[in-house]
Short mmCIF file of C-alpha atoms and ligand atoms in Angstrom, two decimals:
data_model
loop_
_atom_site.label_atom_id
_atom_site.label_comp_id
_atom_site.label_asym_id
_atom_site.label_seq_id
_atom_site.Cartn_x
_atom_site.Cartn_y
_atom_site.Cartn_z
CA MET L 1 94.53 29.15 64.60
CA LEU L 2 92.99 28.59 67.99
CA HIS L 3 93.71 24.90 67.73
CA LEU L 4 97.33 25.55 66.88
CA ILE L 5 97.75 27.71 69.93
CA LEU L 6 96.11 25.18 72.18
CA ALA L 7 98.16 22.35 70.72
CA ALA L 8 101.33 24.33 71.34
CA LEU L 9 100.30 25.01 74.88
CA LEU L 10 99.53 21.36 75.48
CA LEU L 11 102.83 20.29 73.97
CA ALA L 12 104.60 22.59 76.36
CA GLN L 13 103.11 20.58 79.18
CA SER L 14 105.81 18.03 79.72
CA ALA L 15 105.62 17.19 83.37
CA LYS L 16 102.90 17.52 85.97
CA ASP L 17 103.04 20.78 87.85
CA VAL L 18 104.54 19.75 91.10
CA ALA L 19 104.97 23.18 92.63
CA SER L 20 101.39 24.34 92.42
CA GLY L 21 100.29 23.66 95.96
CA PRO L 22 98.48 26.02 98.29
CA LEU L 23 99.98 29.19 99.64
CA ARG L 24 102.56 29.17 102.34
CA GLU L 25 101.59 28.75 105.93
CA ASP L 26 105.09 28.83 107.28
CA SER L 27 105.78 30.75 110.41
CA ASP L 28 107.68 33.99 110.73
CA ALA L 29 111.26 33.41 111.71
CA THR L 30 111.67 36.83 113.32
CA THR L 31 108.77 36.40 115.72
CA GLU L 32 108.97 34.41 118.90
CA ASP L 33 108.27 30.84 118.00
CA TRP L 34 105.46 30.21 120.36
CA ILE L 35 103.59 33.44 119.60
CA THR L 36 103.74 32.62 115.93
CA ARG L 37 102.59 29.11 116.61
CA VAL L 38 99.62 30.37 118.57
CA LEU L 39 98.74 32.89 115.89
CA ASN L 40 99.02 30.38 113.09
CA TYR L 41 97.04 27.93 115.09
CA MET L 42 94.26 30.41 115.73
CA GLU L 43 94.13 31.43 112.12
CA SER L 44 94.19 27.97 110.68
CA ASN L 45 91.79 26.49 113.24
CA PRO L 46 89.28 29.24 114.09
CA GLU L 47 86.82 26.65 115.31
CA THR L 48 88.99 25.52 118.13
CA LEU L 49 88.42 29.02 119.44
CA GLU L 50 84.94 27.82 120.27
CA GLU L 51 86.54 26.33 123.31
CA LEU L 52 89.05 29.06 123.91
CA MET L 53 86.23 31.58 124.06
CA THR L 54 83.77 29.40 125.92
CA GLU L 55 85.08 30.39 129.31
CA ASP L 56 84.75 34.07 128.50
CA TYR L 57 81.24 33.61 127.36
CA ALA L 58 80.32 31.64 130.44
CA VAL L 59 81.65 34.58 132.42
CA THR L 60 80.03 37.32 130.37
CA GLU L 61 76.71 35.60 130.43
CA GLY L 62 76.93 33.95 133.82
CA ASP L 63 73.65 32.15 133.46
CA ILE L 64 74.80 30.09 130.51
CA MET L 65 77.21 27.26 130.94
CA LEU L 66 78.01 26.73 127.36
CA SER L 67 80.54 23.99 127.84
CA SER L 68 78.63 21.88 130.32
CA ASP L 69 75.34 22.22 128.50
CA ARG L 70 76.59 21.44 125.08
CA ASN L 71 76.58 17.70 125.04
CA ALA L 72 73.58 17.43 127.32
CA VAL L 73 71.29 19.23 124.94
CA ASP L 74 69.83 17.08 122.24
CA SER L 75 66.78 18.93 121.04
CA VAL L 76 65.63 18.91 117.50
CA TRP L 77 64.02 22.13 116.31
CA PRO L 78 60.23 21.91 116.30
CA SER L 79 60.07 22.89 112.62
CA THR L 80 62.33 22.54 109.58
CA ARG L 81 61.83 26.27 108.99
CA ILE L 82 64.41 27.96 111.22
CA PRO L 83 64.03 31.67 111.93
CA PHE L 84 67.16 33.74 112.36
CA THR L 85 68.48 37.23 112.87
CA ILE L 86 71.91 38.70 112.24
CA SER L 87 73.12 41.13 114.86
CA PRO L 88 74.12 44.60 113.61
CA GLU L 89 77.80 44.08 114.35
CA SER L 90 77.78 40.85 112.30
CA GLU L 91 76.19 42.41 109.24
CA SER L 92 79.48 42.47 107.42
CA ARG L 93 79.40 38.67 107.57
CA THR L 94 75.93 38.45 106.06
CA TRP L 95 77.03 36.87 102.82
CA SER L 96 79.07 34.17 104.50
CA ILE L 97 76.21 33.43 106.87
CA LEU L 98 73.65 33.31 104.08
CA SER L 99 75.78 31.12 101.90
CA ALA L 100 76.40 28.77 104.84
CA MET L 101 72.64 28.50 105.38
CA ALA L 102 72.20 27.99 101.66
CA MET L 103 74.64 25.07 101.77
CA VAL L 104 72.50 23.41 104.45
CA SER L 105 69.13 24.18 102.89
CA ARG L 106 70.13 23.36 99.38
CA HIS L 107 70.43 19.64 99.97
CA THR L 108 67.96 19.13 102.81
CA CYS L 109 64.43 20.16 103.78
CA VAL L 110 65.72 22.53 106.46
CA SER L 111 65.30 26.16 105.47
CA PHE L 112 66.05 29.49 107.07
CA HIS L 113 64.12 32.73 107.05
CA ARG L 114 64.36 36.08 108.79
CA ARG L 115 62.62 36.04 112.16
CA THR L 116 59.47 38.07 112.56
CA SER L 117 57.98 37.14 115.96
CA GLU L 118 58.96 33.49 116.45
CA THR L 119 59.95 32.44 119.97
CA ASN L 120 62.83 30.11 119.05
CA TYR L 121 65.41 31.46 116.65
CA LEU L 122 69.11 31.67 115.87
CA THR L 123 70.96 34.95 116.26
CA PHE L 124 74.31 35.24 114.53
CA VAL L 125 76.53 37.35 116.76
CA MET L 126 80.10 38.61 116.63
CA SER L 127 82.65 36.76 118.69
CA LYS L 128 86.30 35.83 118.87
CA GLY L 129 85.77 32.37 117.44
CA CYS L 130 83.08 30.20 115.91
CA ALA L 131 80.74 28.55 118.40
CA SER L 132 77.25 27.20 118.88
CA PHE L 133 75.04 25.33 121.27
CA VAL L 134 74.08 21.81 120.28
CA GLY L 135 70.41 21.54 119.36
CA CYS L 136 67.55 23.92 119.98
CA ILE L 137 67.90 25.42 123.43
CA GLY L 138 64.76 27.54 123.23
CA GLY L 139 64.38 31.29 122.85
CA GLU L 140 67.02 33.48 121.27
CA GLN L 141 69.94 31.17 120.53
CA PRO L 142 73.31 32.68 119.65
CA VAL L 143 75.61 31.31 116.98
CA PHE L 144 79.02 32.90 117.33
CA VAL L 145 80.75 34.02 114.16
CA GLY L 146 84.22 35.45 114.61
CA PRO L 147 86.18 37.24 111.90
CA GLN L 148 88.08 34.07 111.03
CA CYS L 149 85.04 31.85 110.62
CA THR L 150 84.71 30.74 107.01
CA ARG L 151 81.52 29.66 105.30
CA GLY L 152 82.44 26.05 106.13
CA ASN L 153 83.02 26.91 109.78
CA ILE L 154 79.59 28.53 109.88
CA VAL L 155 77.99 25.45 108.31
CA HIS L 156 79.69 23.43 111.07
CA GLU L 157 78.17 25.68 113.75
CA ILE L 158 74.72 25.61 112.15
CA LEU L 159 74.86 21.81 112.18
CA HIS L 160 75.66 21.96 115.89
CA ALA L 161 72.63 24.23 116.32
CA LEU L 162 70.50 21.71 114.42
CA GLY L 163 71.49 19.08 116.97
CA PHE L 164 74.68 17.45 115.76
CA ASP L 165 77.70 16.64 117.86
CA HIS L 166 81.22 16.23 116.54
CA GLU L 167 81.65 13.12 114.44
CA HIS L 168 84.80 12.07 116.27
CA THR L 169 82.86 11.81 119.54
CA ARG L 170 80.70 8.95 118.21
CA SER L 171 80.75 6.04 120.61
CA ASP L 172 82.13 3.73 117.90
CA ARG L 173 84.92 6.08 116.85
CA ASP L 174 87.75 3.92 118.22
CA GLN L 175 87.19 1.51 115.35
CA TYR L 176 88.03 4.28 112.90
CA VAL L 177 90.38 6.74 114.53
CA THR L 178 92.98 6.75 117.28
CA VAL L 179 92.87 9.64 119.73
CA LEU L 180 96.36 10.48 120.99
CA HIS L 181 95.61 11.83 124.45
CA ARG L 182 99.25 12.64 125.18
CA ASN L 183 99.22 15.39 122.52
CA ILE L 184 96.01 17.12 123.63
CA MET L 185 96.20 20.54 125.31
CA GLU L 186 95.68 20.41 129.02
CA GLY L 187 92.05 21.01 129.92
CA LYS L 188 90.79 20.16 126.43
CA GLU L 189 90.58 16.40 126.82
CA ARG L 190 86.83 16.58 127.18
CA ASN L 191 86.55 17.73 123.57
CA PHE L 192 87.61 14.24 122.64
CA GLN L 193 85.28 12.36 124.95
CA LYS L 194 82.81 10.02 123.37
CA ALA L 195 79.21 11.13 123.48
CA LYS L 196 75.95 9.25 123.19
CA GLY L 197 74.09 10.17 120.08
CA GLN L 198 71.98 8.92 117.23
CA THR L 199 74.13 7.72 114.32
CA PHE L 200 71.17 6.64 112.14
CA GLY L 201 73.22 3.61 111.15
CA LEU L 202 75.35 5.85 108.93
CA GLU L 203 78.97 4.88 108.50
CA TYR L 204 81.61 6.76 110.46
CA ASN L 205 82.70 9.67 108.31
CA ALA L 206 86.13 11.06 109.05
CA ALA L 207 85.71 13.58 106.21
CA SER L 208 82.53 14.97 107.81
CA ILE L 209 82.37 18.72 108.23
CA MET L 210 81.68 17.82 111.89
CA HIS L 211 84.96 15.92 112.38
CA TYR L 212 88.00 17.54 113.97
CA GLY L 213 91.21 17.90 111.98
CA GLY L 214 94.19 15.83 112.95
CA GLU L 215 95.86 18.56 114.97
CA PHE L 216 92.92 20.30 116.62
CA PHE L 217 93.82 21.20 120.21
CA SER L 218 97.30 19.83 119.83
CA ASP L 219 99.62 20.98 122.53
CA ASN L 220 102.80 20.23 120.64
CA GLY L 221 102.05 20.21 116.93
CA LEU L 222 101.75 16.43 116.92
CA PRO L 223 98.46 14.79 115.92
CA THR L 224 95.60 14.46 118.35
CA ILE L 225 93.55 12.25 116.03
CA VAL L 226 94.83 9.77 113.46
CA SER L 227 92.51 7.92 111.12
CA LYS L 228 93.01 4.17 110.80
CA GLU L 229 92.19 4.32 107.13
CA GLU L 230 93.64 6.87 104.78
CA VAL L 231 91.37 9.94 104.73
CA MET L 232 92.09 12.87 102.45
CA ASN L 233 89.97 15.51 104.08
CA MET L 234 89.80 14.93 107.81
CA GLY L 235 88.80 18.22 109.42
CA GLN L 236 87.76 19.77 106.10
CA ARG L 237 85.47 22.79 106.34
CA LYS L 238 84.64 23.15 102.68
CA LYS L 239 81.40 21.26 102.21
CA MET L 240 78.90 18.88 103.69
CA THR L 241 79.66 15.29 102.73
CA ASP L 242 76.91 12.96 101.52
CA SER L 243 76.87 11.56 105.02
CA ASP L 244 76.43 15.03 106.55
CA VAL L 245 73.49 15.64 104.25
CA GLN L 246 71.94 12.26 105.04
CA ARG L 247 72.03 12.80 108.77
CA VAL L 248 70.29 16.16 108.50
CA ARG L 249 67.65 14.60 106.27
CA LEU L 250 67.16 11.74 108.71
CA LEU L 251 67.04 13.88 111.86
CA TYR L 252 64.57 16.28 110.28
CA SER L 253 62.58 13.61 108.43
CA CYS L 254 63.20 15.11 105.03
CA VAL L 255 61.51 12.98 102.40
CA ALA L 256 64.15 13.00 99.72
CA SER L 257 67.01 10.65 100.45
CA GLY L 258 68.53 10.29 97.02
CA PRO L 259 71.76 11.79 95.75
CA LEU L 260 72.45 15.45 96.33
CA ARG L 261 70.15 17.76 94.46
CA GLU L 262 71.88 20.54 92.61
CA ASP L 263 68.77 22.59 92.06
CA SER L 264 67.74 25.09 94.64
CA ASP L 265 65.16 23.89 97.08
CA ALA L 266 61.68 25.16 96.32
CA THR L 267 60.81 25.10 100.00
CA THR L 268 63.58 27.58 100.71
CA GLU L 269 62.66 31.18 101.34
CA ASP L 270 62.68 33.34 98.26
CA TRP L 271 65.50 35.51 99.33
CA ILE L 272 67.86 32.57 99.89
CA THR L 273 67.06 31.43 96.38
CA ARG L 274 67.76 34.93 95.18
CA VAL L 275 71.14 34.83 96.89
CA LEU L 276 71.98 31.52 95.28
CA ASN L 277 70.85 32.67 91.86
CA TYR L 278 72.79 35.83 92.28
CA MET L 279 75.93 33.98 93.21
CA GLU L 280 75.58 31.64 90.28
CA SER L 281 74.79 34.24 87.67
CA ASN L 282 77.50 36.65 88.80
CA PRO L 283 80.40 34.40 89.73
CA GLU L 284 82.80 37.28 89.51
CA THR L 285 81.16 39.13 92.34
CA LEU L 286 82.26 36.16 94.41
CA GLU L 287 85.74 37.56 94.11
CA GLU L 288 84.68 39.82 96.93
CA LEU L 289 82.48 37.36 98.73
CA MET L 290 85.29 34.88 98.92
CA THR L 291 87.92 37.36 99.93
CA GLU L 292 87.07 37.14 103.59
CA ASP L 293 87.29 33.39 103.60
CA TYR L 294 90.50 33.42 101.67
CA ALA L 295 92.13 35.96 103.91
CA VAL L 296 91.29 33.66 106.76
CA THR L 297 92.35 30.37 105.25
CA GLU L 298 95.65 31.74 104.08
CA GLY L 299 96.22 34.25 106.80
CA ASP L 300 99.36 35.73 105.27
CA ILE L 301 97.57 37.23 102.28
CA MET L 302 95.22 40.14 102.49
CA LEU L 303 93.70 39.77 99.09
CA SER L 304 91.25 42.63 99.32
CA SER L 305 93.60 45.24 100.64
CA ASP L 306 96.41 44.23 98.33
CA ARG L 307 94.44 44.10 95.16
CA ASN L 308 94.26 47.68 94.16
CA ALA L 309 97.58 48.61 95.66
CA VAL L 310 99.59 46.43 93.36
CA ASP L 311 100.20 47.80 89.93
CA SER L 312 103.15 45.93 88.48
CA VAL L 313 103.57 45.04 84.89
CA TRP L 314 105.07 41.61 84.24
CA PRO L 315 108.76 41.78 83.35
CA SER L 316 108.22 39.83 80.14
CA THR L 317 105.37 39.36 77.66
CA ARG L 318 105.89 35.61 78.00
CA ILE L 319 103.91 34.62 81.09
CA PRO L 320 104.57 31.21 82.67
CA PHE L 321 101.67 29.38 84.28
CA THR L 322 100.65 26.17 86.00
CA ILE L 323 97.24 24.64 86.55
CA SER L 324 96.72 23.04 89.94
CA PRO L 325 95.63 19.39 89.92
CA GLU L 326 92.16 20.15 91.28
CA SER L 327 91.62 22.67 88.46
CA GLU L 328 92.59 20.33 85.67
CA SER L 329 88.98 19.85 84.71
CA ARG L 330 88.95 23.55 83.80
CA THR L 331 92.02 23.29 81.58
CA TRP L 332 90.21 24.03 78.33
CA GLY L 333 88.41 27.04 79.77
CA ILE L 334 91.72 28.37 81.07
CA LEU L 335 93.66 27.66 77.88
CA SER L 336 91.04 29.21 75.66
CA ALA L 337 90.92 32.29 77.88
CA MET L 338 94.70 32.63 77.54
CA ALA L 339 94.31 32.12 73.81
CA MET L 340 91.85 35.01 73.64
CA VAL L 341 94.41 37.29 75.24
CA SER L 342 97.42 36.10 73.26
CA ARG L 343 95.64 35.97 69.94
CA HIS L 344 95.32 39.71 69.61
CA THR L 345 98.32 40.90 71.59
CA CYS L 346 102.00 40.11 72.02
CA VAL L 347 101.42 38.59 75.45
CA SER L 348 101.78 34.82 75.44
CA PHE L 349 101.50 32.04 77.99
CA HIS L 350 103.52 28.89 78.45
CA ARG L 351 103.78 26.13 81.02
CA ARG L 352 106.19 27.05 83.77
CA THR L 353 109.43 25.19 84.04
CA SER L 354 111.55 26.95 86.65
CA GLU L 355 110.54 30.62 86.33
CA THR L 356 110.24 32.61 89.56
CA ASN L 357 107.16 34.63 88.67
CA TYR L 358 104.19 32.72 87.31
CA LEU L 359 100.44 32.36 87.43
CA THR L 360 98.86 29.35 89.07
CA PHE L 361 95.24 28.63 88.26
CA VAL L 362 93.64 27.25 91.40
CA MET L 363 90.17 26.07 92.39
CA SER L 364 88.02 28.44 94.37
CA LYS L 365 84.45 29.41 95.04
CA GLY L 366 84.51 32.36 92.68
CA CYS L 367 86.73 34.00 90.12
CA ALA L 368 89.45 36.24 91.50
CA SER L 369 92.90 37.60 90.82
CA PHE L 370 95.47 39.99 92.09
CA VAL L 371 96.05 43.11 90.02
CA GLY L 372 99.44 43.09 88.32
CA CYS L 373 102.47 40.92 88.90
CA ILE L 374 102.89 40.37 92.63
CA GLY L 375 106.02 38.25 92.33
CA GLY L 376 106.48 34.54 92.88
CA GLU L 377 103.67 32.05 92.55
CA GLN L 378 100.58 34.12 91.85
CA PRO L 379 97.18 32.47 92.15
CA VAL L 380 94.31 33.10 89.76
CA PHE L 381 91.12 31.73 91.27
CA VAL L 382 88.82 29.82 88.97
CA GLY L 383 85.59 28.61 90.52
CA PRO L 384 83.19 26.17 88.89
CA GLN L 385 81.00 29.01 87.60
CA CYS L 386 83.79 31.00 85.96
CA THR L 387 83.30 31.11 82.21
CA ARG L 388 86.01 31.62 79.64
CA GLY L 389 85.15 35.33 79.64
CA ASN L 390 85.39 35.51 83.43
CA ILE L 391 88.83 33.91 83.21
CA VAL L 392 89.93 36.43 80.57
CA HIS L 393 88.77 39.15 82.96
CA GLU L 394 90.88 37.68 85.77
CA ILE L 395 93.91 37.26 83.51
CA LEU L 396 93.63 40.92 82.54
CA HIS L 397 93.60 41.79 86.25
CA ALA L 398 96.76 39.70 86.62
CA LEU L 399 98.34 41.58 83.71
CA GLY L 400 97.79 44.82 85.63
CA PHE L 401 94.36 46.12 84.71
CA ASP L 402 91.80 47.51 87.13
CA HIS L 403 88.07 47.60 86.50
CA GLU L 404 87.07 50.01 83.77
CA HIS L 405 84.30 51.55 85.88
CA THR L 406 86.88 52.68 88.45
CA ARG L 407 88.58 55.02 85.96
CA SER L 408 88.90 58.47 87.45
CA ASP L 409 86.87 59.98 84.58
CA ARG L 410 84.04 57.48 84.80
CA ASP L 411 81.45 59.96 86.10
CA GLN L 412 81.32 61.51 82.65
CA TYR L 413 80.13 58.20 81.25
CA VAL L 414 78.28 56.29 83.95
CA THR L 415 76.30 57.06 87.09
CA VAL L 416 77.05 54.96 90.14
CA LEU L 417 73.92 54.53 92.29
CA HIS L 418 75.42 54.18 95.73
CA ARG L 419 72.05 53.65 97.43
CA ASN L 420 71.63 50.29 95.68
CA ILE L 421 75.07 48.90 96.52
CA MET L 422 75.35 46.15 99.11
CA GLU L 423 76.62 47.31 102.44
CA GLY L 424 80.36 46.86 102.68
CA LYS L 425 80.83 46.66 98.89
CA GLU L 426 81.00 50.39 98.16
CA ARG L 427 84.74 50.18 97.77
CA ASN L 428 84.30 48.09 94.62
CA PHE L 429 82.96 51.23 93.02
CA GLN L 430 85.63 53.63 94.20
CA LYS L 431 87.61 55.40 91.54
CA ALA L 432 91.22 54.30 91.18
CA LYS L 433 94.24 55.97 89.76
CA GLY L 434 95.48 54.24 86.67
CA GLN L 435 96.89 54.67 83.22
CA THR L 436 94.14 55.08 80.60
CA PHE L 437 96.55 55.51 77.66
CA GLY L 438 94.20 58.16 76.34
CA LEU L 439 91.76 55.45 75.29
CA GLU L 440 88.08 56.30 75.41
CA TYR L 441 86.01 55.06 78.33
CA ASN L 442 84.63 51.68 77.30
CA ALA L 443 81.47 50.60 79.10
CA ALA L 444 81.42 47.39 77.05
CA SER L 445 84.92 46.45 78.22
CA ILE L 446 85.34 42.96 79.60
CA MET L 447 86.75 44.80 82.64
CA HIS L 448 83.55 46.78 83.29
CA TYR L 449 80.97 45.72 85.88
CA GLY L 450 77.45 44.85 84.80
CA GLY L 451 74.61 47.16 85.76
CA GLU L 452 73.52 45.12 88.77
CA PHE L 453 76.80 43.86 90.17
CA PHE L 454 76.71 44.01 93.99
CA SER L 455 73.13 45.26 93.97
CA ASP L 456 71.47 44.97 97.32
CA ASN L 457 67.94 45.17 96.01
CA GLY L 458 67.93 44.13 92.36
CA LEU L 459 68.07 47.76 91.23
CA PRO L 460 71.00 49.03 89.14
CA THR L 461 74.29 49.97 90.74
CA ILE L 462 75.73 51.44 87.52
CA VAL L 463 73.83 53.13 84.69
CA SER L 464 75.51 54.24 81.51
CA LYS L 465 74.80 57.76 80.31
CA GLU L 466 74.87 56.61 76.72
CA GLU L 467 73.09 53.53 75.51
CA VAL L 468 75.42 50.53 75.83
CA MET L 469 74.39 47.10 74.66
CA ASN L 470 76.88 44.98 76.49
CA MET L 471 77.82 46.58 79.76
CA GLY L 472 79.27 43.83 81.96
CA GLN L 473 79.69 41.41 79.03
CA ARG L 474 82.11 38.56 79.58
CA LYS L 475 82.18 37.20 76.05
CA LYS L 476 85.14 38.85 74.42
CA MET L 477 87.81 41.50 74.63
CA THR L 478 86.69 44.70 72.94
CA ASP L 479 89.02 46.57 70.57
CA SER L 480 89.72 48.88 73.47
CA ASP L 481 90.64 45.95 75.75
CA VAL L 482 93.05 44.72 73.10
CA GLN L 483 94.58 48.17 72.63
CA ARG L 484 95.29 48.68 76.29
CA VAL L 485 97.10 45.34 76.57
CA ARG L 486 99.17 46.21 73.51
CA LEU L 487 100.01 49.61 74.95
CA LEU L 488 100.86 48.40 78.46
CA TYR L 489 103.07 45.63 77.11
CA SER L 490 104.53 47.71 74.25
CA CYS L 491 103.39 45.25 71.62
CA GLY L 492 103.64 47.77 68.79
CA THR L 493 101.32 47.26 65.87
CA LEU L 494 100.39 43.71 65.10
ZN1 LIG G 1 82.29 22.12 116.66
ZN1 LIG G 2 87.31 41.97 88.40
#
């Protein structure tokens, strides 16, 4: 039966899904053009704010000339174990900061740990943009993390702090890219000046997380940097390239120089490992962790604030979908998740042809979805760790279902232990209004959180009052999960 469904779904796939690109970044026609352009620019290029805010900082802290010092400083940290603190007002960014540090430490011998009494350390502080000194400057060293700075932006700043300049300022860059000085904002030409620096004999890497994007500091929307060879990801802030990893290893004399290790680094502080393990074993909790980044990258969508507000049932039980090219490797996971939903209900899924409202499965860091039909192209986020069960969970969100543990009557069945919940994540445990169809509370629902979701300390965040074997399970839809889909979509008896 399952095979038949999958075969049918595959047959329905006639053409490639052309219209499955990223969300819109188009400007608002009603707003003054230039204001919109500035806003879009700031939101899509938060790092360029490192310069825009530099002046302010130099003023606020008159003894530090951030801009003039930056390229002069070239100090390697005295140890590969870097102490850090996070300032109180940046605590809400803790997870992005930790996961940025984890990205660096995972593949290199550089590790990060909370400062106790060390003299030289990084302090992550709130700011308008993302910014950093280059190299170890001694003492308390700020790394600026504005609201728009994504995990990748923070990695970029940490690499500055470790001693790395921008890749496009390499002295041999003219062999690889053309800098179009006529398009550069007045006063920002120096950001494109070549700098002396150790290249370790590594090839120029236009896809480096330390390379500017093609339109950074453009005055007119035209390119400021063009690569001579075709480069897919110039200016990307998603991940460290092999070359980025190699240069950290070489600068800090890490022993391993082979391919990227996927295992966590034993030399890394325990708590970083715990974070990584946590993220990998609870991919769904990344729906929240990635929200901030997503809201930034695609500034027109406030995922977190929209999620619980939307409550629309799809107009038909036949739901069109597309799978974005970069998610094609997850096709079987996605199809079998849809099969689990359609098998027991009257809701079915088919490849989109020209329908207005449809789901698009897109690549992401975690698993995430809007709640209900939001209209138009509606993304469902499927990260590498999302299992079939996680995808079913997200599809049920998309069909209109909230988390079971947010039912208004939940306190009769479970106890929420607020003291163990991560700071800033309390709202994931807030009760929500919603139709329960008179069905019993179901702690084993595929829509219920597990006992330690968003735990700050490893202790439970939700405890069931009755014994429940499978709270937080993501294996299958329970009878109750099936019933509520049938009721919401008026399936009748099957
Ligand atoms: Zn930079
Ligand atoms: Zn969920």
